[in-house]
GROMACS .gro file of C-alpha atoms in nm:
model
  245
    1UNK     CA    1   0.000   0.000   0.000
    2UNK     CA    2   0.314   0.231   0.075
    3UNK     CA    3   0.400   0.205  -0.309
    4UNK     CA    4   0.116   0.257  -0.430
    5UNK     CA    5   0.017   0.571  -0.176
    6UNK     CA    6   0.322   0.746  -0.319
    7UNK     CA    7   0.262   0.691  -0.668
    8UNK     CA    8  -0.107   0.864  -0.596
    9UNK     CA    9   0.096   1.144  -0.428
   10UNK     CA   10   0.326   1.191  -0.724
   11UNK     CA   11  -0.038   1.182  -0.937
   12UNK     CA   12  -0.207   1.431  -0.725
   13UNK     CA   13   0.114   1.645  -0.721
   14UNK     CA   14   0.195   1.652  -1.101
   15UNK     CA   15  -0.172   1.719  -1.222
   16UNK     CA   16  -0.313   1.942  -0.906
   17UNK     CA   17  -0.586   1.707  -0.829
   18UNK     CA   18  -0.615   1.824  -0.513
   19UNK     CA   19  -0.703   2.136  -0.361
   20UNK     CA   20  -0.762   2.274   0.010
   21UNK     CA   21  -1.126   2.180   0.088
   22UNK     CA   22  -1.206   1.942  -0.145
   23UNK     CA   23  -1.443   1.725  -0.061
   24UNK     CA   24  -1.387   1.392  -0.288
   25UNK     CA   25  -1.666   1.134  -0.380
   26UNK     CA   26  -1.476   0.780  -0.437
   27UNK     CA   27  -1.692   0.532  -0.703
   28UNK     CA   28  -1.690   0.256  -0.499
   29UNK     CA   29  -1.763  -0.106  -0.722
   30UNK     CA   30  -1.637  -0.285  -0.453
   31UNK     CA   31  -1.335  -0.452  -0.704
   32UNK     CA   32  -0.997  -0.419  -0.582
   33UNK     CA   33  -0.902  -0.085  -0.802
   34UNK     CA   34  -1.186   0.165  -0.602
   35UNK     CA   35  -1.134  -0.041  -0.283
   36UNK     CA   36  -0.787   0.048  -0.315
   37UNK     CA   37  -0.869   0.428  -0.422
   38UNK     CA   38  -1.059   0.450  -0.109
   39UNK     CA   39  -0.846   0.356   0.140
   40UNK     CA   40  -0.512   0.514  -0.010
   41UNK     CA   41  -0.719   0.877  -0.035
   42UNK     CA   42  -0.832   0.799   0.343
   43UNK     CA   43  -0.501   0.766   0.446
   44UNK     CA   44  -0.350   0.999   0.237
   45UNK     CA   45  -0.570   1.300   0.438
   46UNK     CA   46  -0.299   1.269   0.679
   47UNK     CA   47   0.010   1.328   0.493
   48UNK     CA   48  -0.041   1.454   0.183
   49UNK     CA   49  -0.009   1.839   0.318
   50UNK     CA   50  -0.367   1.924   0.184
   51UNK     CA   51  -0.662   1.961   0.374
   52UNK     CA   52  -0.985   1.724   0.198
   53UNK     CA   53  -1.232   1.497   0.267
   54UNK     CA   54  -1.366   1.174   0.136
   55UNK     CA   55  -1.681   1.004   0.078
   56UNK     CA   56  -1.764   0.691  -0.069
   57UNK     CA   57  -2.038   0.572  -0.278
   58UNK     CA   58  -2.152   0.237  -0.426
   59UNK     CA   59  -2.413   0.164  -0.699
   60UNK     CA   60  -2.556  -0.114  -0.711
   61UNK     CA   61  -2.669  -0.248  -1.054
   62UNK     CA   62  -2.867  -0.518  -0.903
   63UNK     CA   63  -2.770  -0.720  -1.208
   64UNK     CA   64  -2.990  -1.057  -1.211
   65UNK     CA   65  -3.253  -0.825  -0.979
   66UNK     CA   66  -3.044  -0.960  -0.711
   67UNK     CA   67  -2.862  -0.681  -0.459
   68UNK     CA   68  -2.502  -0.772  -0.372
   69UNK     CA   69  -2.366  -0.801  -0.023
   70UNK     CA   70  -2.140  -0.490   0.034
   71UNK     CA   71  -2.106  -0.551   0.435
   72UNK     CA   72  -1.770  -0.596   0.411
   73UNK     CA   73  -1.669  -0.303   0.265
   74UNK     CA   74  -1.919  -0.116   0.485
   75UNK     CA   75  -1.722  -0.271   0.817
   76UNK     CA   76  -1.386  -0.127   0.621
   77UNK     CA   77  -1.456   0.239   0.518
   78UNK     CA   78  -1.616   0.305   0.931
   79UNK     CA   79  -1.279   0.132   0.982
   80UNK     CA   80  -1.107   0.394   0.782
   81UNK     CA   81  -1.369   0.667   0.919
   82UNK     CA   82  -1.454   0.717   0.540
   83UNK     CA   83  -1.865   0.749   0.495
   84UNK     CA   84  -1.993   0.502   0.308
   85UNK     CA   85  -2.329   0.514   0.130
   86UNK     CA   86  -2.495   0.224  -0.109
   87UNK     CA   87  -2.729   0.336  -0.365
   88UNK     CA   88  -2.933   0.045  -0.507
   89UNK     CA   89  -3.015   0.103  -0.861
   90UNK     CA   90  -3.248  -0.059  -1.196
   91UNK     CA   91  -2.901  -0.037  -1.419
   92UNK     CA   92  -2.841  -0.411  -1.407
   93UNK     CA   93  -3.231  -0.488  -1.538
   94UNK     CA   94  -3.241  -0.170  -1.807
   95UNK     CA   95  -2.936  -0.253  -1.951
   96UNK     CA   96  -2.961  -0.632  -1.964
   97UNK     CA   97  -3.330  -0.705  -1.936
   98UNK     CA   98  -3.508  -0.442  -2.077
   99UNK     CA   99  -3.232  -0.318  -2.339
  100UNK     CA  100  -3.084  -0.613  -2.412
  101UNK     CA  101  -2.784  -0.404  -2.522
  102UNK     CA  102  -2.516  -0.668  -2.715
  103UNK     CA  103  -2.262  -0.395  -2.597
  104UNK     CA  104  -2.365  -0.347  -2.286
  105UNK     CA  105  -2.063  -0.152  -2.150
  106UNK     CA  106  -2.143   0.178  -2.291
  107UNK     CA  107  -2.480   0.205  -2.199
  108UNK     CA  108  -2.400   0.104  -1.801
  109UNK     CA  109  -2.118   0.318  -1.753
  110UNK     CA  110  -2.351   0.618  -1.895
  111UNK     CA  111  -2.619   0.546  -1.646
  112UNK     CA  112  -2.331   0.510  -1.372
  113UNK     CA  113  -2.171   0.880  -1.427
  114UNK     CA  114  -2.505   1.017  -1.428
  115UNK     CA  115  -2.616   0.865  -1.089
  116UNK     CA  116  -2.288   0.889  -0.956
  117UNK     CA  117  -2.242   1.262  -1.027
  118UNK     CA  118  -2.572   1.373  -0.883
  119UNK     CA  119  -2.508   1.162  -0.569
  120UNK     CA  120  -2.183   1.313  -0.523
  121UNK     CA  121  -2.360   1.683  -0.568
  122UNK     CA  122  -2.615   1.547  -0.308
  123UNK     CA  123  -2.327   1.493  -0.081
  124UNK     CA  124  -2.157   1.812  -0.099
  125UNK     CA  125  -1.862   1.686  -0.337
  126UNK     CA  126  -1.686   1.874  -0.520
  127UNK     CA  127  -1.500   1.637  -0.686
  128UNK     CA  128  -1.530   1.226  -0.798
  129UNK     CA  129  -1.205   1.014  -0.788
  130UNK     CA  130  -1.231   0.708  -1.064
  131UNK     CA  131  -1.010   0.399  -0.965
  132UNK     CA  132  -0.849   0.378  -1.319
  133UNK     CA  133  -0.459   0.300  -1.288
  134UNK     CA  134  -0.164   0.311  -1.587
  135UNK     CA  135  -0.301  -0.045  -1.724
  136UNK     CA  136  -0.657   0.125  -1.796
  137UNK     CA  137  -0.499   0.412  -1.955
  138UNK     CA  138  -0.231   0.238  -2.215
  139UNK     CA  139  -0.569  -0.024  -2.303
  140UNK     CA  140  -0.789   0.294  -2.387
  141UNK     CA  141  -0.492   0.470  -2.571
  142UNK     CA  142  -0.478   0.167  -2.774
  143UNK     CA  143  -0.859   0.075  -2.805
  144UNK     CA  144  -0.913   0.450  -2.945
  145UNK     CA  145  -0.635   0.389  -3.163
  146UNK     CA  146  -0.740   0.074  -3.327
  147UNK     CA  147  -1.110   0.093  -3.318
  148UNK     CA  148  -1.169   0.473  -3.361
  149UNK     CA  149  -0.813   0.536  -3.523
  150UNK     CA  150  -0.773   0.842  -3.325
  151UNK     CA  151  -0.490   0.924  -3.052
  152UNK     CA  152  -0.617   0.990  -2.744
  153UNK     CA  153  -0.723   0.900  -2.379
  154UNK     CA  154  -0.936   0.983  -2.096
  155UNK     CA  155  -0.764   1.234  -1.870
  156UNK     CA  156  -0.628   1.322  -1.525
  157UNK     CA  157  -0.809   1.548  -1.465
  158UNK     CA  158  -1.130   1.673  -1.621
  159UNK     CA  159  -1.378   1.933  -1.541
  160UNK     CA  160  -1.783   1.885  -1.598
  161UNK     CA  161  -1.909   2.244  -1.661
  162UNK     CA  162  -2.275   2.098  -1.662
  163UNK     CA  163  -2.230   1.934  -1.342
  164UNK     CA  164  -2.023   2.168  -1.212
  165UNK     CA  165  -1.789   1.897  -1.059
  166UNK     CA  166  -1.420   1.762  -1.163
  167UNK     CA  167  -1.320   1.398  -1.225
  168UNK     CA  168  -0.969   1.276  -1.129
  169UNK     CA  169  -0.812   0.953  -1.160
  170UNK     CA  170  -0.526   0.967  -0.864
  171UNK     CA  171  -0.403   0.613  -0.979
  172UNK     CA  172  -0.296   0.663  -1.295
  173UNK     CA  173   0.060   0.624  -1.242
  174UNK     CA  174   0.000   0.294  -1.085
  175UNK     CA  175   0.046  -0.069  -1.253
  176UNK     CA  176  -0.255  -0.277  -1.173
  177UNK     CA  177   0.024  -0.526  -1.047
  178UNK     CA  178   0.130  -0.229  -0.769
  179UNK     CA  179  -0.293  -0.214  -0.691
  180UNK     CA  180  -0.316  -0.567  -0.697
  181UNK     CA  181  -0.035  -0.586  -0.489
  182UNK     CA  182  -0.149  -0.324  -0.225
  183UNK     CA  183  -0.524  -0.439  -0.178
  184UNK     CA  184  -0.333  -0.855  -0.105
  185UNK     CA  185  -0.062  -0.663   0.158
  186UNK     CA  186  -0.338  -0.508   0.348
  187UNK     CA  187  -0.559  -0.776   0.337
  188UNK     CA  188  -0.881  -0.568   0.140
  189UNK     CA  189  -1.215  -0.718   0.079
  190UNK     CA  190  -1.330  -0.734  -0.261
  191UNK     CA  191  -1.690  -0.800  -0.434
  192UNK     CA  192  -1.645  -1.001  -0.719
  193UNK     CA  193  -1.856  -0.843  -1.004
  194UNK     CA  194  -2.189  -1.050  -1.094
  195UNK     CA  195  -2.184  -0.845  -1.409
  196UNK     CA  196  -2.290  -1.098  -1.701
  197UNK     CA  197  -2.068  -0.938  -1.903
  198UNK     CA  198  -1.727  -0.922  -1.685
  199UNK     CA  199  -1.455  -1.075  -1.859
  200UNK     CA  200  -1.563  -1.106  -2.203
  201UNK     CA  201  -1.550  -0.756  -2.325
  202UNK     CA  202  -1.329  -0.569  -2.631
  203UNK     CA  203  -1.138  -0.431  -2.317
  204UNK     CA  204  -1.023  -0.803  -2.221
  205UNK     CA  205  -0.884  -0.857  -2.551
  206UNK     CA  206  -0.671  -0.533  -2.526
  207UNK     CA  207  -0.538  -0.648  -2.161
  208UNK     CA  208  -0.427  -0.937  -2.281
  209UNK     CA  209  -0.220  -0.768  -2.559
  210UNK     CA  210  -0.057  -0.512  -2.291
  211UNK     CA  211   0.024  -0.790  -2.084
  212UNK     CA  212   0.194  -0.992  -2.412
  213UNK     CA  213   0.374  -0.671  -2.489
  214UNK     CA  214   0.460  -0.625  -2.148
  215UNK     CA  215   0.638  -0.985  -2.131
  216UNK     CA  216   0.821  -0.874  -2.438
  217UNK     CA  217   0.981  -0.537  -2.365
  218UNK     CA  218   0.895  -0.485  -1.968
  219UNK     CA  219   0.921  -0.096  -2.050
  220UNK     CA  220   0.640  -0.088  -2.257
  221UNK     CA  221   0.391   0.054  -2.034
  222UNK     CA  222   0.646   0.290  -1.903
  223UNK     CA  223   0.702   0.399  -2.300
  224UNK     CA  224   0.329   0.460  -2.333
  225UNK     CA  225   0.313   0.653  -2.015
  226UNK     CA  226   0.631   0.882  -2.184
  227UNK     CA  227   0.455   0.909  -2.509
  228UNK     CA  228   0.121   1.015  -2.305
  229UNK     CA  229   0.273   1.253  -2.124
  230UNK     CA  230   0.547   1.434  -2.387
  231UNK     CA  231   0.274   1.469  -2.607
  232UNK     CA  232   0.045   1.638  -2.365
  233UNK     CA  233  -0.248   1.511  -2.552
  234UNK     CA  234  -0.606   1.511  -2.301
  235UNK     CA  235  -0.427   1.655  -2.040
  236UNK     CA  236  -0.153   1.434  -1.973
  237UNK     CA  237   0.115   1.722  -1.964
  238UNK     CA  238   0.239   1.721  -1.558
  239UNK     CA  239   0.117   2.061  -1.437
  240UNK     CA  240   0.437   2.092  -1.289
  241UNK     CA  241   0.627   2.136  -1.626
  242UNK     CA  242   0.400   2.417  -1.733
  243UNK     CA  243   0.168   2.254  -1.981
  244UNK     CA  244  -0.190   2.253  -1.995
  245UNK     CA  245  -0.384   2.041  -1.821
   0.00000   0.00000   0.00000
């Protein structure tokens, strides 16, 4: 967790993520990337210098109409003195039952932002932390690339005029390995997704090629992070070095 709490600080540092009095809403799935999120920004109120809060928030897509078990992380975040709220929701039966979207992904992570950013207003955020780490970054550099044959990626740090709230992604300097890594060391709960689709998305097929390139030439994610980041492109410019952001 050490390792990966510094490369959040490094993150938070380079893009100015965080600022005196934010109050942070944490997307909570319960998988080991948010879990992580959570804590690290929980502990991270203590040393990073800066003066925020943070509040978490699970939706539940009751996929299969049934409503997961999210106890454990409950017992963790008043562990962590983090609020915690669950929000059940009818994603799970639009998207699958009603819908019956063949590419289902789109469609549920539109109706998640939506309900996530107007629970976050209803909480007083300010801001919503995303658990996406390096890994998520190089597979949608490449997905854009090959399937829209543009460059580009999501960004650090991005700012929703019609919400009136900012997005930022404090892992994305982080390997999944270092997350993965962290949430085994201090022993986190996870909630395995009941998502019919986990696992057999056009996202899988592009983790599998960063982890074949990765076995090849163990600086490639390290060479897309450079290329991300000398280009500037979406905000991936450190603040620190005077571009845009």
């Amino acid at each position: 967790m050490q390792r990966l709490e510094g490369l959040m600080r490094k993150a938070i540092q380079d893009y100015d993520m965080i600022q005196p009095g934010d109050r942070i809403c944490v997307g909570v799935s319960g998988g080991k990337d948010s879990v992580a999120l959570t804590v690290a920004l929980g502990h991270l109120r203590a040393y990073l210098g800066i003066p925020f809060e943070v509040a978490a928030v699970t939706l539940d897509p009751r996929f299969g109409g049934v409503e997961t078990d999210y106890s454990p992380l409950e017992q963790l975040f008043a562990s962590q003195n983090i609020p915690y709220e669950i929000r059940r929701t009818e994603i799970g039966r639009i998207v699958f039952d009603l819908r019956k979207e063949p590419n289902p992904c789109a469609l549920c992570a539109k109706f998640r932002r939506g309900i996530l950013h107007n629970t976050a207003k209803e909480l007083g955020c300010n801001k919503v932390a995303l658990g996406h780490h390096l890994d998520d970054a190089i597979e949608t550099f490449y997905m854009n690339l090959w399937r829209e044959g543009r460059i580009g990626c999501f960004s650090p740090v991005t700012y929703l005029s019609r919400k009136d709230i900012t997005m930022i992604r404090p892992m994305l300097l982080a390997n999944e390995s270092d997350v993965r890594h962290a949430v085994r060391d201090a022993e986190l709960p996870v909630i395995k997704s009941l998502c019919p689709a986990d696992g057999v998305t056009v996202r899988e097929d592009t983790k599998n090629f960063v982890k074949q390139m990765s076995r090849e030439d163990p600086a490639f994610r390290q060479k897309t992070l450079h290329a991300l980041q000398t280009s500037g492109i979406d905000g991936w410019g450190p603040v620190h070095t005077g571009r845009n952001h």
